[in-house]
Structure formats: structure tokens, C-alpha cells
Backbone as a ProteinNet text record, in pm:
[ID]
protein_1_A
[PRIMARY]
MFGSAFFSRLNIGPCIIALLLGSLVIAAPIVNAKGRPPRAVFLILPDAITPPTVNIEAEALGAGRYRLSLDTTEFMFTELCVPEAEAVPVGHAHVHVNGEKVASAYFPTVEIGPLAPGTHVIDVVLRGQDHRPIVGRDGLAQGVLSITVPHGQT
[TERTIARY]
4313.2	4398.6	4323.8	4242.9	4172.7	4022.1	3980.8	3839.3	3774.1	3646	3570.6	3627.9	3686.9	3747.1	3864.3	3941.5	4055.7	4006.2	3900.6	3847.9	3781.4	3721.8	3660.1	3764.6	3880	3986.6	4042.8	4044.6	4095.2	3993.5	3867.1	3759.4	3752.2	3757	3754.1	3614.7	3515.3	3378.2	3334.4	3352.6	3314.6	3390.9	3516.2	3595.8	3537.4	3496.7	3439	3308.5	3226.4	3100.7	3128.1	3226.3	3261	3307.4	3385.6	3431.5	3314.2	3220.8	3104.6	3019	2993.2	2913.4	2985.4	3116.2	3194.4	3183	3183.5	3171.3	3032.7	2929.5	2795.7	2789.2	2854.6	2855.2	2922.4	3028.2	3098.4	3013.2	2943	2864.1	2729.2	2674.5	2539.9	2520.4	2610.5	2586.4	2582	2661.1	2662.5	2529.6	2480.9	2355.7	2238.2	2235.8	2123.8	2115.6	2228.2	2227.6	2178.9	2191.8	2147.7	2202	2321.4	2383.8	2334.6	2242.3	2190.1	2247.2	2244.1	2290.2	2198.2	2248.7	2164	2052.5	1939.2	1827.2	1858.8	1781.9	1801.7	1772.5	1834.3	1813.6	1674.1	1626	1495.6	1395.7	1269	1161.7	1115.1	1161.6	1136	1009.7	912.2	786.4	801.4	733.5	734.2	669.7	710.3	656.7	505.8	450	306.5	223.7	286.5	215.4	225.6	110.4	109.1	181.3	282.1	358.4	274.2	294.4	220.5	273.7	187.1	226.8	180.5	241.2	198.6	203.9	95.2	85.8	70.2	144	144.5	70.6	-19.1	-83.1	-53.8	-22.6	11.1	-89.9	-141.2	-234	-165	-153.5	-89.6	-179.4	-119.5	-192.1	-157.2	-58.9	-11.9	112.5	186	308.4	409.7	409.5	506.4	474.8	354.1	314.4	227.2	235.5	159.6	100.3	-18.8	-80.7	-61.7	4.6	27.2	-77.7	-138.9	-229.4	-154.1	-142.3	-68.7	-170	-192.7	-289.4	-216.3	-240	-168	-259.8	-198	-267.6	-192.4	-265.7	-206.4	-119.4	-156.1	-79.8	-176.2	-146.1	-227.6	-141	-182.8	-112.3	-145.2	-45.3	-66	32.1	-7.8	80.9	164.6	131.9	198.9	334.7	440.1	575.3	620.9	697.8	747.6	896.3	969.6	1113.9	1146.6	1066	1088.8	954.8	935.3	807.2	803.2	681.2	660.1	667.9	692.7	703.3	563.8	493.8	360.7	357.8	273.5	268.4	183.9	232.2	166.8	274	243.9	342.6	310.8	411.2	399	486.5	497.7	579	675.9	792.3	886.6	880	870.1	858.3	989	1047.3	1172.9	1148.7	1210.9	1208.5	1352.8	1382.2	1518.5	1619.7	1578.4	1668.7	1676.3	1606.7	1610.4	1475.8	1480.1	1355.6	1293.3	1163.7	1092.9	974.1	928.2	810.8	797.7	726.5	678.6	527.4	468.6	323.6	265.3	185.1	118.5	-26.1	-64.8	-196	-172.9	-271.6	-248.9	-246.5	-248.8	-238.9	-134.5	-46.9	56.7	86.5	117.5	152.4	302.4	356.9	500.1	517.4	637.6	670.8	691.6	724.5	724.7	846.5	822	927.8	966.2	1092.6	1142.4	1092.5	1082.3	1044.5	1142.1	1087.6	1168.8	1110.6	1181.5	1136	1189.4	1103.6	1139.4	1093.6	1174.2	1138.8	1094.9	970.9	915.5	920.3	979.7	995.4	931.5	839.4	772.2	805.6	860.2	896.3	810.2	739.7	659.3	751.6	721	806.7	724.1	789.8	725.3	713.2	652.1	631	761.4	871	1001	1090.2	1030.5	1095.5	1180.5	1185.5	1260.7	1181.3	1248.9	1180.2	1125.9	1003.7	939.8	984.1	1022.6	1062.6	977	910.3	832.1	900.1	831.8	891.9	917.2	851.3	871.7	975.9	1037.5	1138.5	1088.3	1154.2	1123.2	983.2	904.1	768.8	779.6	777	793.6	717.8	694.5	635	717.4	721.6	800.2	712.3	722.7	647.7	737.4	731.2	805.6	704.8	731.8	644.3	729.2	664.7	733.3	659.2	730.4	675.3	699.5	592.4	609.9	677.6	746.3	805.9	694.3	719.7	619.1	523.7	552.4	465.5	514.4	634.4	685.6	675.4
1760	1646.3	1540	1581.6	1484.2	1492.8	1492.8	1497.2	1361.6	1354.2	1229.9	1115.4	1146.6	1041.6	976.4	1057.8	1005.2	904.8	941.2	852.2	729.6	746.9	632.8	528.9	575	481.5	410.8	479.3	416.4	319.4	333	246.9	250.5	371.3	383.9	416.9	424.5	449.5	348.9	217.7	118.8	136.8	181	203.1	317.3	424.2	538.2	496.9	421.6	373.8	285.3	196.5	109.1	189.7	294.2	378.6	449.7	500.5	568.1	472.5	353.1	254.6	208	193.2	152.9	253.7	381.9	483.5	480.1	444	430.4	314	203.4	86.3	119.9	197.3	235.7	331.3	424	524.2	471	369	321	282.1	204.9	169.9	291.3	392.4	512.8	585.7	597.3	667.7	587.4	455.9	373.8	363	358	340.2	464.5	582.8	709.3	726	679.3	696	599.7	510.1	412.8	275.1	184.1	48.3	-14.7	-105.2	-167.6	-248.5	-255.4	-332.3	-482	-560.4	-704.8	-766.1	-878.5	-949.8	-1013.3	-1057.4	-1122.5	-1031.3	-1048.4	-979.2	-1074.1	-1050.6	-1142.1	-1097.7	-1189.7	-1160.2	-1176.9	-1092.5	-1111.5	-1245.8	-1304	-1434	-1430.2	-1313.7	-1300.6	-1318.4	-1306.1	-1320.1	-1464.7	-1523.2	-1659.8	-1661.4	-1747.9	-1747.8	-1793.8	-1732.1	-1773.9	-1906.3	-1975.1	-2098.2	-2088.5	-2169.4	-2174	-2318.6	-2361.4	-2492.6	-2470	-2544.8	-2524.2	-2638	-2603.2	-2701.3	-2660.1	-2757.8	-2729.8	-2794.5	-2714.8	-2763.1	-2755	-2870.2	-2873.4	-2803.5	-2711.9	-2638.7	-2688.7	-2777.9	-2827.3	-2753.3	-2814.3	-2756.4	-2718.5	-2793.5	-2768.6	-2648.4	-2590.6	-2476.2	-2523.3	-2451.8	-2488.7	-2365.2	-2383.5	-2280	-2324.3	-2239.5	-2269.5	-2197.7	-2271.4	-2212.9	-2212.1	-2094.3	-2076.8	-2059.5	-2168.1	-2167.9	-2126.3	-2003.5	-1950.7	-1940.7	-1944.7	-1913.8	-1799.1	-1713.3	-1602.6	-1510.8	-1495.9	-1413.2	-1342.5	-1217	-1141.3	-1094.8	-1131.1	-1086.8	-940.2	-868.2	-729.8	-696.7	-603.8	-554.1	-436.5	-383.5	-265.5	-302.5	-241.3	-260.5	-129.6	-142	-24.6	-42.3	67	55.1	-18.8	2.3	-66.3	-111.6	-243	-297.7	-321.1	-312.5	-350.3	-502	-552.5	-696.8	-756.7	-762.3	-822	-913.8	-1018	-1112.9	-1063	-958.6	-898.8	-881.3	-920.4	-902.7	-985	-1052.8	-1131.9	-1256.1	-1334.8	-1456.1	-1458.8	-1515.9	-1542.3	-1691.5	-1723.9	-1861.9	-1902.8	-2010.6	-2063.3	-2203.3	-2232.9	-2367.4	-2414.2	-2522.4	-2576.8	-2470.6	-2385.6	-2284.9	-2154.4	-2142.5	-2020.8	-1949.3	-1818.2	-1741.9	-1729.4	-1766.1	-1759.9	-1665.3	-1626.9	-1539.4	-1476.6	-1365.8	-1305.5	-1317.8	-1356.4	-1374.6	-1270.6	-1180.1	-1077.7	-1116.4	-1233.5	-1292.5	-1440.2	-1511	-1651.9	-1748.8	-1696.7	-1781	-1720	-1806.9	-1760.3	-1871.8	-1834.3	-1933.7	-1932.9	-2051.8	-2066.5	-2157.7	-2153.3	-2243	-2166.4	-2238.8	-2384.9	-2445.5	-2561.2	-2637	-2754.9	-2788.1	-2902	-3032.4	-3136.6	-3266.5	-3307.1	-3371.8	-3417.5	-3368.5	-3396.9	-3359.9	-3222.1	-3140	-3003.5	-2978.8	-2906.2	-2867.4	-2721.1	-2699	-2563.9	-2519.8	-2404.6	-2348.5	-2210.1	-2187.8	-2058.4	-1999.1	-1877.9	-1809.2	-1684.3	-1674.4	-1555.4	-1441.2	-1323.3	-1206.7	-1089.1	-1002.9	-881.1	-781.1	-668.2	-565.5	-501.9	-524.8	-472.3	-582.9	-694.5	-807.5	-895.7	-866.4	-953.3	-1080.6	-1196.7	-1321.5	-1315.6	-1365.9	-1363.8	-1484.5	-1456.6	-1561.6	-1546.9	-1655.9	-1659.7	-1750.3	-1776.2	-1859.6	-2002.5	-2044.6	-2178.5	-2180.6	-2066.9	-2059.6	-1984.7	-2008.2	-1940.7	-1979.5	-1879.2	-1904	-1947.3	-2078.4	-2130.4	-2260.9	-2292.4	-2419.5	-2479.6	-2611.9	-2682.2	-2790.3	-2802.9	-2903.8	-2958.9	-3088.9	-3152.1	-3197	-3161.1	-3204.8	-3271.3	-3358.5	-3421.2	-3385.1	-3321.9	-3286.3	-3405.5	-3464.2	-3580.2	-3541.9	-3636.6	-3612.7	-3591.8	-3506.3	-3475.1	-3364.8	-3298	-3191.1	-3052.7	-3040.6	-2906.7	-2877
-3094.6	-3064	-2984.9	-2888.6	-2806.4	-2830	-2955	-2989.2	-2970.7	-3006.9	-2987.8	-3070.4	-3186.2	-3268.7	-3195.1	-3121.3	-3044.7	-2940.4	-2864.9	-2761.2	-2822.2	-2940.6	-3008.1	-3044.8	-3093.2	-3130.2	-3008	-2895.8	-2773.4	-2713.1	-2755.5	-2705.7	-2552.9	-2497.2	-2351.6	-2298.1	-2386.8	-2341.7	-2236.5	-2261.1	-2159.4	-2028.6	-2037.3	-1914.7	-1832.1	-1900.6	-1829.8	-1762.9	-1834.4	-1777	-1655.7	-1665.4	-1553.6	-1432.7	-1456.2	-1346.2	-1278.5	-1359.1	-1302	-1221.3	-1274.9	-1202.9	-1076.7	-1084.6	-967.6	-856.1	-889.8	-785.6	-722.6	-799.6	-743.3	-645.7	-678.7	-591.4	-458.5	-463.5	-341.2	-258.5	-322.5	-250.3	-203.9	-268.5	-237.4	-91.6	-29.5	110.8	202.3	172.3	255.5	241.6	118.5	93.5	149.5	127.4	171.3	321.8	388.8	533.6	606.6	546.9	606.2	748.1	770.4	900.5	1005.9	970.7	1065.4	1033.1	1130	1098.1	993.6	911.7	809.6	874.3	806.1	859.4	852.4	922.5	925.9	789.6	763.3	637.4	634.6	751.3	760.7	831.6	797.6	867.5	977.6	1098.8	1210.1	1282.9	1286.4	1353.1	1503.5	1580.5	1725.9	1761.5	1873.5	1915.8	1937.3	1967	1991	1863.5	1746.3	1618.4	1571.7	1540.2	1486.9	1353.2	1337.3	1211.7	1093	978.3	859.3	804.8	732.1	663.8	518.6	433.6	293	245.3	182.2	120.6	-29.8	-109.6	-254.8	-323.2	-413.9	-500.8	-644.6	-730.4	-869.2	-962.8	-1054.9	-1157	-1292.3	-1360.7	-1492.5	-1594.1	-1671.2	-1774.9	-1914.5	-1922.8	-2051.6	-2095.7	-2183.6	-2239.8	-2130.9	-2018.7	-1912.4	-1824.8	-1840.8	-1758.9	-1643.6	-1530.8	-1411.1	-1345.8	-1290.5	-1207.4	-1063.2	-985	-844.5	-760.9	-669.3	-570.5	-439.1	-380.6	-255.8	-143.7	-71.5	38	164.7	209.4	324.8	446.6	563.4	687.2	752.8	820.3	895.2	807.9	678	585.3	491.6	458	364.6	247.4	125.4	5.5	-22.8	-74.1	-116.2	-228.7	-312.8	-417.9	-369.8	-253.8	-200.9	-141.6	-194.6	-141.9	-78.1	29.2	101.5	129.3	152.4	178.4	307.9	412.7	539.9	594.3	602.3	645.4	795.5	849.2	988.2	997.4	1117.6	1139.1	1152	1037.1	1028.8	906.6	909.2	797.4	680.3	615.7	499.8	392.7	268.2	162	39	-11.2	-132.9	-118.1	-224	-218.1	-335.6	-312.2	-421.1	-451.3	-579.8	-624.6	-690.4	-641.3	-695.8	-751	-863.7	-919.1	-926.5	-857.1	-850.8	-807.6	-712.3	-657.5	-734.2	-846.1	-928	-918.8	-886.3	-877	-1015.7	-1022.5	-1150.1	-1147.2	-1026.2	-1019.8	-881.6	-879.3	-754.8	-758.1	-645.3	-637	-543.4	-598.4	-519.2	-489.1	-537.2	-515.3	-487	-433.5	-399.2	-517.2	-638.7	-758.1	-851.3	-905.8	-997.7	-1097.3	-1220.5	-1322.9	-1346.7	-1366.3	-1395.2	-1516	-1572.7	-1682.9	-1811	-1915.3	-1922.3	-1851.4	-1791.7	-1726.1	-1813.9	-1814.6	-1892.6	-1829.4	-1908	-1850.3	-1739.7	-1639	-1526.4	-1395.5	-1286.6	-1153.2	-1115.4	-1058	-1018.1	-874.6	-799.6	-664.2	-667.4	-623.9	-617.5	-471.9	-450	-315.9	-316.4	-224.6	-213.3	-77.2	-76.5	47.5	60.7	174	200.1	238.2	185.7	206	255	331.5	378	265.3	295.3	193.3	147	219.7	177.8	120.3	83.6	15.5	107.4	236.4	326.3	354.6	358.6	392.1	535	552.7	683.5	765.9	890.6	984.1	1108.9	1145.5	1268.3	1369.1	1479	1583.2	1535.7	1425.1	1369.1	1257.9	1229.3	1123.7	1001.8	889.3	763.6	715.7	675.2	624.3	478.8	456.8	321.8	303.3	177.8	139.8	28.7	22.8	-78.6	-141.7	-272.7	-346.8	-456.3	-476.9	-585.8	-691.2	-817.7	-927.2	-1034.8	-1111.4	-1223.4	-1351.4	-1442.4	-1572.6	-1665.5	-1718.9	-1807.2	-1938.9	-1997.6	-2130	-2230.8	-2327.8	-2428.9	-2386.4	-2274.8	-2226	-2263.2	-2319.1	-2350.3	-2496.8
[MASK]
++++++++++++++++++++++++++++++++++++++++++++++++++++++++++++++++++++++++++++++++++++++++++++++++++++++++++++++++++++++++++++++++++++++++++++++++++++++++++

């Protein structure tokens, strides 16, 4: 009476999956917190550490693609990610174009695009090894650059 054909006709497979995923969402904070308060949203550097900076340079590669050079001070790029990072300026960068993340940079050079013709704001935020944005005594460790992609480049 209640074989697989019965459930197929009711089309409740997606409902069961949704219920299972919903229970994971409810349990995840309990499991992740491990009984401790949640970690901070930002990786805040002690005042004794010189805050890192990042300057962005963009090289047009054609067809709306760009190579970004991330010139940093007081920061070391690494591919190594950890669940909880120490408050040191070591990690990677997230690259956003017009507010949308388009790349992670584990080295000081990264390619993006193709970008549509027009003006775009590129925002690079330095992040710790646990993906939290780095904040020093001068604020968020980030660089911003505006570029204009000419028409006929895509």
C-alpha cells in the first residue's frame, strides 16, 4: 500500500530532503559552537601589530579580463586555511567587483573577468586564515580601485 510508487505519486521526496536539511540547519550552531560562545566576525589585530594595507593595480588582458596585482604591506599570503586563526596578518584576500565576490587570492596576483563594458569598483579585503576579515587599529584591511572597461572589449 505504501510502496515507493505511492511516495512517487505524492512527490514528497523534495519535502523529505527539505526536512532533513532543515534539521541540520537547526543543529549546526549547537555543533559548531561546541559549548563556547561564537567567535568574533572580524579577526581583530592587537594594537601592537602594524595593520596591513593593500594597493590594487589592474592590467588589462583583453576581452574584459584583468590581472590584479595586490601590493600589500605587513601581510603574508598563504594557501593554508584553519578553523580558528591567530590574530596575525596572514591569510588571503577576497576580491569583489561591484559588491559581488568574484575570486579568492592566495597569492598577490589574481585574474578576474570578463567584465562588461562600463565602470566597475574592485574591492579587495584581506582575510585571516579562517576567512574572517582582518581589522587593525586603522580599520578594515582593504583596498579599492575603480576601472572602466571600454566598449568592444568583451
